[in-house]
Short mmCIF file of the C-alpha atoms (twelve columns), coordinates in Angstrom:
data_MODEL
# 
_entry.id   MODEL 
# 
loop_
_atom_site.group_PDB 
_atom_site.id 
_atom_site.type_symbol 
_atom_site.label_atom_id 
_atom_site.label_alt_id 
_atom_site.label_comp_id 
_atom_site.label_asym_id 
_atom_site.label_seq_id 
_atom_site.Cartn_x 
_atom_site.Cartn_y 
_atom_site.Cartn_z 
_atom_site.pdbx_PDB_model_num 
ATOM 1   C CA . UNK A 1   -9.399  -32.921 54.598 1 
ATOM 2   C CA . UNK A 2   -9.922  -36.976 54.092 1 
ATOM 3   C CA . UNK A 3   -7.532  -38.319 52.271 1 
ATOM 4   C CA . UNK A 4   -10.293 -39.824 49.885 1 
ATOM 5   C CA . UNK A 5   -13.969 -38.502 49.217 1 
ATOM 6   C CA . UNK A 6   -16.793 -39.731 46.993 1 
ATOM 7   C CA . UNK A 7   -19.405 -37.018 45.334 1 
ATOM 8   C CA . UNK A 8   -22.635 -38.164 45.675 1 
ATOM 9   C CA . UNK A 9   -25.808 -38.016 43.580 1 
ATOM 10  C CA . UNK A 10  -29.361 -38.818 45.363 1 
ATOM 11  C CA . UNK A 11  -31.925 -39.125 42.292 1 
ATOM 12  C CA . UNK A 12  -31.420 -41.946 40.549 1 
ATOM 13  C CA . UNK A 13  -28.666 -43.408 43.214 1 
ATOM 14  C CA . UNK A 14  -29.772 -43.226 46.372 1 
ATOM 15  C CA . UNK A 15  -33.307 -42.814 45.218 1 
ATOM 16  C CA . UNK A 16  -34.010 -44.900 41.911 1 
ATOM 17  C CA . UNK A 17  -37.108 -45.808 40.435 1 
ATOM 18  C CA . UNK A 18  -36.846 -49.241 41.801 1 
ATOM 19  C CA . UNK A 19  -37.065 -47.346 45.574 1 
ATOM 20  C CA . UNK A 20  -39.442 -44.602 44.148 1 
ATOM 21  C CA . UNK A 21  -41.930 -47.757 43.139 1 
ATOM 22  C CA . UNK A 22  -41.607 -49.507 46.340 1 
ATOM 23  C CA . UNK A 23  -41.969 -46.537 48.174 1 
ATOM 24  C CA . UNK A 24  -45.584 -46.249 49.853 1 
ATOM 25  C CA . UNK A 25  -44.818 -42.521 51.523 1 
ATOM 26  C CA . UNK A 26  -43.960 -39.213 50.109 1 
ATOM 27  C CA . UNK A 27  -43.192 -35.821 51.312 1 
ATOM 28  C CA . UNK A 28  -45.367 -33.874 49.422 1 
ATOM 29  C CA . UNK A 29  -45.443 -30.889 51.781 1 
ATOM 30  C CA . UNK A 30  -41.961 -29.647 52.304 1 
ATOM 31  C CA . UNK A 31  -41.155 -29.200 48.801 1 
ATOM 32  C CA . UNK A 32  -44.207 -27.792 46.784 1 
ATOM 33  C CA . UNK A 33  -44.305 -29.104 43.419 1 
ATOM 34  C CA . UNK A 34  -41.868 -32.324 44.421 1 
ATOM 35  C CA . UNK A 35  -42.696 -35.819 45.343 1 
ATOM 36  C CA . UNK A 36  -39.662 -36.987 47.230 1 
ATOM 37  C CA . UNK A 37  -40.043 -40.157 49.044 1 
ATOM 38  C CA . UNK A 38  -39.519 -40.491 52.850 1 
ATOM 39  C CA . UNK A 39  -37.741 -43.602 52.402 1 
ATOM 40  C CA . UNK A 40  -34.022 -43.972 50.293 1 
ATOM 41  C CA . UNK A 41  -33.086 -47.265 49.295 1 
ATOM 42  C CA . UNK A 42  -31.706 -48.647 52.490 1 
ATOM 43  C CA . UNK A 43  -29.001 -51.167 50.737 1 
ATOM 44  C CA . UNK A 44  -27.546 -48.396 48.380 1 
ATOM 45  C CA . UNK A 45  -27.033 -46.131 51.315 1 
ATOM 46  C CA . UNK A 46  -24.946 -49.377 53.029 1 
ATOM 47  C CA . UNK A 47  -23.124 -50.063 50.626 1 
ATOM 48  C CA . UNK A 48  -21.786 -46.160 50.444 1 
ATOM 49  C CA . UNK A 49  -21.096 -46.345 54.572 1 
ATOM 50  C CA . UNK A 50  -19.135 -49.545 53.839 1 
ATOM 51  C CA . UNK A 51  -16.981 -47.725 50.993 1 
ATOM 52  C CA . UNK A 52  -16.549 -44.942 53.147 1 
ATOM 53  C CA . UNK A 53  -15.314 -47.118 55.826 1 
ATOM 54  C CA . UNK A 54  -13.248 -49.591 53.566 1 
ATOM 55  C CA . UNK A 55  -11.610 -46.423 51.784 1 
ATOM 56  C CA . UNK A 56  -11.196 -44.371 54.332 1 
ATOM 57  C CA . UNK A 57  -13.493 -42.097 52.153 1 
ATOM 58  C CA . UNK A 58  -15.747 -39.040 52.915 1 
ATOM 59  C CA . UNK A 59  -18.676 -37.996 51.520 1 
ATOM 60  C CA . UNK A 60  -19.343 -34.809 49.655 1 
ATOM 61  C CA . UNK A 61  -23.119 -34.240 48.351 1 
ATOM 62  C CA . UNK A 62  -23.298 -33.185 44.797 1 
ATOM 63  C CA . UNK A 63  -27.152 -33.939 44.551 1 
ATOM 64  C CA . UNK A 64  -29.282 -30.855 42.760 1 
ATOM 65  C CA . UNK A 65  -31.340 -31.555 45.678 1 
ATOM 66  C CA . UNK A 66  -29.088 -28.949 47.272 1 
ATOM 67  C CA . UNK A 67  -30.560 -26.707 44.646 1 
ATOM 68  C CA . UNK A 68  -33.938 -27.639 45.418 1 
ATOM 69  C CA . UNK A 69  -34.379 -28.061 48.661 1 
ATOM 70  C CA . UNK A 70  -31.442 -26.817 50.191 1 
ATOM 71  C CA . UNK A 71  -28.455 -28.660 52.307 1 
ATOM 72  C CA . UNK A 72  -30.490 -29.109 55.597 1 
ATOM 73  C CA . UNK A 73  -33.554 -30.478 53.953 1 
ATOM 74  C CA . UNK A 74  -31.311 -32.705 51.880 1 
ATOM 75  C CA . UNK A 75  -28.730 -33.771 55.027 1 
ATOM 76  C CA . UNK A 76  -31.212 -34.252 57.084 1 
ATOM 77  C CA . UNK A 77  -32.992 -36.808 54.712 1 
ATOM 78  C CA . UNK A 78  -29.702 -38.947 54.017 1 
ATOM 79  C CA . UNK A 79  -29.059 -39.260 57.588 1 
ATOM 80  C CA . UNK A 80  -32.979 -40.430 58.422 1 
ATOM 81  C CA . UNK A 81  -32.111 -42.949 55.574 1 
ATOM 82  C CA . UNK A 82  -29.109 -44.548 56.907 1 
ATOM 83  C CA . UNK A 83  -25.868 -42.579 56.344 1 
ATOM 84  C CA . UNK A 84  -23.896 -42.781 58.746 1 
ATOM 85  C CA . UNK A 85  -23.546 -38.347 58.753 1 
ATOM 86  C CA . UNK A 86  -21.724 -38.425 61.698 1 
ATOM 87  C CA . UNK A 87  -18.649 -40.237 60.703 1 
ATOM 88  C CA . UNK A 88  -19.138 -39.956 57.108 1 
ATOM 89  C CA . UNK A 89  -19.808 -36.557 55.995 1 
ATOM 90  C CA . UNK A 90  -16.626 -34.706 54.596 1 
ATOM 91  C CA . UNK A 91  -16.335 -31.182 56.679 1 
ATOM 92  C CA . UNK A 92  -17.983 -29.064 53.923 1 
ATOM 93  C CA . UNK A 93  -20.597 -31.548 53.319 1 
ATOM 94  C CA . UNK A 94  -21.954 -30.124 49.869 1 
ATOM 95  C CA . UNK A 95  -20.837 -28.548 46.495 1 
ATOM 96  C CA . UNK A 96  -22.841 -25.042 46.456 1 
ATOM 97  C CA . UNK A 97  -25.157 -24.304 43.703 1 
ATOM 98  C CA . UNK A 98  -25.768 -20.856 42.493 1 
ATOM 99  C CA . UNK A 99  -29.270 -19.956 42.749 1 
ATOM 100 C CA . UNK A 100 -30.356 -18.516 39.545 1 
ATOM 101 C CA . UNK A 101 -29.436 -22.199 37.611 1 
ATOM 102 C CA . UNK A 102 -28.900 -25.841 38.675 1 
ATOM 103 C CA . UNK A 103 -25.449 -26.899 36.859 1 
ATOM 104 C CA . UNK A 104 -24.139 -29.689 38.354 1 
ATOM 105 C CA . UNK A 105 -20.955 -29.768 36.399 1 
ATOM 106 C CA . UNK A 106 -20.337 -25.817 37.294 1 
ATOM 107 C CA . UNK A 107 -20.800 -26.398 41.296 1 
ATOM 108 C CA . UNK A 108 -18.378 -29.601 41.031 1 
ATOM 109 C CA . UNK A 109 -15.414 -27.633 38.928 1 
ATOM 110 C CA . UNK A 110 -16.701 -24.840 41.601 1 
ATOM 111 C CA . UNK A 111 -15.922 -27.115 44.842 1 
ATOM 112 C CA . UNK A 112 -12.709 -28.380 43.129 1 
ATOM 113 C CA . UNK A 113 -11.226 -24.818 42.747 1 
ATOM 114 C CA . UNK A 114 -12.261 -24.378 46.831 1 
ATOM 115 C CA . UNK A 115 -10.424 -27.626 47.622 1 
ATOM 116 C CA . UNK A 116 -7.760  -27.183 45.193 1 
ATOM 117 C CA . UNK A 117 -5.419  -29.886 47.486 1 
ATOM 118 C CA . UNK A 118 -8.060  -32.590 46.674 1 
ATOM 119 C CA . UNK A 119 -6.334  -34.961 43.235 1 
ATOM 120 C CA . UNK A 120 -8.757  -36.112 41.135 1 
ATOM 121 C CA . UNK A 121 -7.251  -39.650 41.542 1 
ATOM 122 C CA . UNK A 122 -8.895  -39.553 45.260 1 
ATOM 123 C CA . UNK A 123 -12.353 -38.574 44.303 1 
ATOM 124 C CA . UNK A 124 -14.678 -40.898 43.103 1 
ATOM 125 C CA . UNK A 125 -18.293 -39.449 41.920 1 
ATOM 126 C CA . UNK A 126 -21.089 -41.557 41.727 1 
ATOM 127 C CA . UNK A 127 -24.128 -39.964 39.432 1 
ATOM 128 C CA . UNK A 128 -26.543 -41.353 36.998 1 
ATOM 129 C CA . UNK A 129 -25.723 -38.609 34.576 1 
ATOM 130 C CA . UNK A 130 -23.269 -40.656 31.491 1 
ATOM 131 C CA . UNK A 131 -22.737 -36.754 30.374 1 
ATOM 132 C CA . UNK A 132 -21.918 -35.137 33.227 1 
ATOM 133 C CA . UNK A 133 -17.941 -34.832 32.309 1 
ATOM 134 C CA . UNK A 134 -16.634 -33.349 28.860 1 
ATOM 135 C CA . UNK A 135 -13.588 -36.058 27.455 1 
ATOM 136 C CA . UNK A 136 -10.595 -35.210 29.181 1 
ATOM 137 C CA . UNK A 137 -12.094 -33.380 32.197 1 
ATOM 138 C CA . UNK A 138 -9.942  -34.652 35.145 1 
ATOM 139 C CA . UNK A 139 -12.805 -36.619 36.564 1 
ATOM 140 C CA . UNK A 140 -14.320 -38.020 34.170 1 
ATOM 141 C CA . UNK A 141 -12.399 -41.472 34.558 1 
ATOM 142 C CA . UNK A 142 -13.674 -41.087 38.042 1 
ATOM 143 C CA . UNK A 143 -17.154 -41.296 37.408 1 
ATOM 144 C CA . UNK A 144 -19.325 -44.215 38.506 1 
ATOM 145 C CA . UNK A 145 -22.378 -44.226 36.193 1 
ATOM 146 C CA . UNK A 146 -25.718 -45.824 38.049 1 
ATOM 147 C CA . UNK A 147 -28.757 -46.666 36.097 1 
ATOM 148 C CA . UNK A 148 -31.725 -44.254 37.393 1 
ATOM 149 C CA . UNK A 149 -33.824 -47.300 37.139 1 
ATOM 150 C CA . UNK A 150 -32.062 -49.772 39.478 1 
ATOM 151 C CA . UNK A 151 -29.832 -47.034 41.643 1 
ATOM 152 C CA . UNK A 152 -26.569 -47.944 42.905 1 
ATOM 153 C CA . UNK A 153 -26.199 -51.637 43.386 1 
ATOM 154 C CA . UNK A 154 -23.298 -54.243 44.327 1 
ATOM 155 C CA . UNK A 155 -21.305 -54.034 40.841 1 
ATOM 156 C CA . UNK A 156 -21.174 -50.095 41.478 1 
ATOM 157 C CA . UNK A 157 -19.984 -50.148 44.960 1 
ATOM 158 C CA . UNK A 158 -17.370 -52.539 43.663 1 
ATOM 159 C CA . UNK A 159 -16.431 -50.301 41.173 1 
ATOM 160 C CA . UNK A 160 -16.750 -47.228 43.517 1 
ATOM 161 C CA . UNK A 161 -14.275 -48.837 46.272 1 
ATOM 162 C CA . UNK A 162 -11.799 -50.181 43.216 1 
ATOM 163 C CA . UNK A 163 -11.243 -46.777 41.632 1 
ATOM 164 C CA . UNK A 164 -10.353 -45.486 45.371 1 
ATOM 165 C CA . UNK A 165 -7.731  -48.285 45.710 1 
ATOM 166 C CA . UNK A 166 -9.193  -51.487 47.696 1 
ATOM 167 C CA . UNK A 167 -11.122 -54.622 46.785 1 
ATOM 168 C CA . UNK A 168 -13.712 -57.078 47.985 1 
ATOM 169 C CA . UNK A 169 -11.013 -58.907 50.518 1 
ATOM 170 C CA . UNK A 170 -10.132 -55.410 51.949 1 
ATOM 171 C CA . UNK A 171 -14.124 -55.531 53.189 1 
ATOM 172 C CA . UNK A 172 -13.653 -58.523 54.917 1 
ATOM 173 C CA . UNK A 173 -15.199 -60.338 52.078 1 
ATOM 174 C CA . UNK A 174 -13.130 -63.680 50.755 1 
ATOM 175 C CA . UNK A 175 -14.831 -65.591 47.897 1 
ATOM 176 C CA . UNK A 176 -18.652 -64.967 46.437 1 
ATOM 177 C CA . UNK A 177 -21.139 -63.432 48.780 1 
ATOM 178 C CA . UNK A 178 -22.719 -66.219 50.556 1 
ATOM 179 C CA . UNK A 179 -26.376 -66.472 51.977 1 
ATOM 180 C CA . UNK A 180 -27.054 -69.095 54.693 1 
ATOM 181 C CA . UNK A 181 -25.265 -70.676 57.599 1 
ATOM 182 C CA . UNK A 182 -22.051 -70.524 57.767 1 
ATOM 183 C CA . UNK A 183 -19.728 -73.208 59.095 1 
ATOM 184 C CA . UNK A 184 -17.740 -73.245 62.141 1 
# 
């Protein structure tokens, strides 16, 4: 088992409405009834490979896309988009959702009590859901909440790779971001 993993949402994270708009293709036939688009937002999905990497971190899926359209379909979709599956992906990639009902909370406290060696203090889960936790539920100070309009962006992964114990200079990064040439 990693030593550090982060629980990841796709709607709304990986796939905001800021994406969603920009998106010109959908898959319309794989899922009957669901317009998912072919294309994830291509920064958000960096920025989670460069946590990973930074923290030493593996992902877990905890997207109700598993629900819908199951762990290959949804796998399979993060890793055309950019994660790095490979390298990245915890062993049991994905909490499991009972089929009858689509409770997040239930298939995360479920996935817990299968990986009981796991401390909370080492998971970080990122989810646009600000009631996903009860008060005093051991992750709930490990939540990073991400606006479903904008997805995940730079002050999230910041937060994601702070709760799991590094910074900004631990990236490589030393001082603001910087755009342009850089001197020699």
């Amino acid at each position: 088992m990693p030593t550090r993993l982060i629980l990841l949402d796709i709607d709304d994270v990986l796939s905001a409405d800021r994406s969603i708009a920009a998106c010109r293709e959908f898959d319309e036939a794989s899922l009957p009834g669901y317009r998912v688009p072919i294309v994830g937002d291509s920064v958000a999905l960096g920025l989670i490979n460069r946590a990973c990497r930074i923290c030493a971190a593996k992902v877990v899926v905890s997207s109700t896309w598993l629900a819908i359209a199951g762990p290959d379909y949804t796998l399979n979709w993060l890793t055309k988009n950019g994660l790095d599956a490979g390298n990245l992906l915890a062993s049991g990639p994905c909490v499991t959702y009972h089929p009858s009902r689509c409770d997040k909370l239930e298939a995360i406290n479920q996935w817990r009590v299968q990986n009981p060696a796991m401390p909370p203090d080492h998971i970080v889960i990122i989810d646009d859901n600000p009631d996903l936790f009860p008060i005093g539920h051991p992750l709930a100070e490990r939540q990073v909440i991400v606006d479903g309009e904008d997805g995940l962006l730079l002050r999230h992964y910041r937060e994601v790779i702070a709760k799991l114990g590094r910074t900004d200079r631990d990236a490589g990064v030393f001082g603001p971001l910087t755009f342009g040439p850089v001197d020699e």
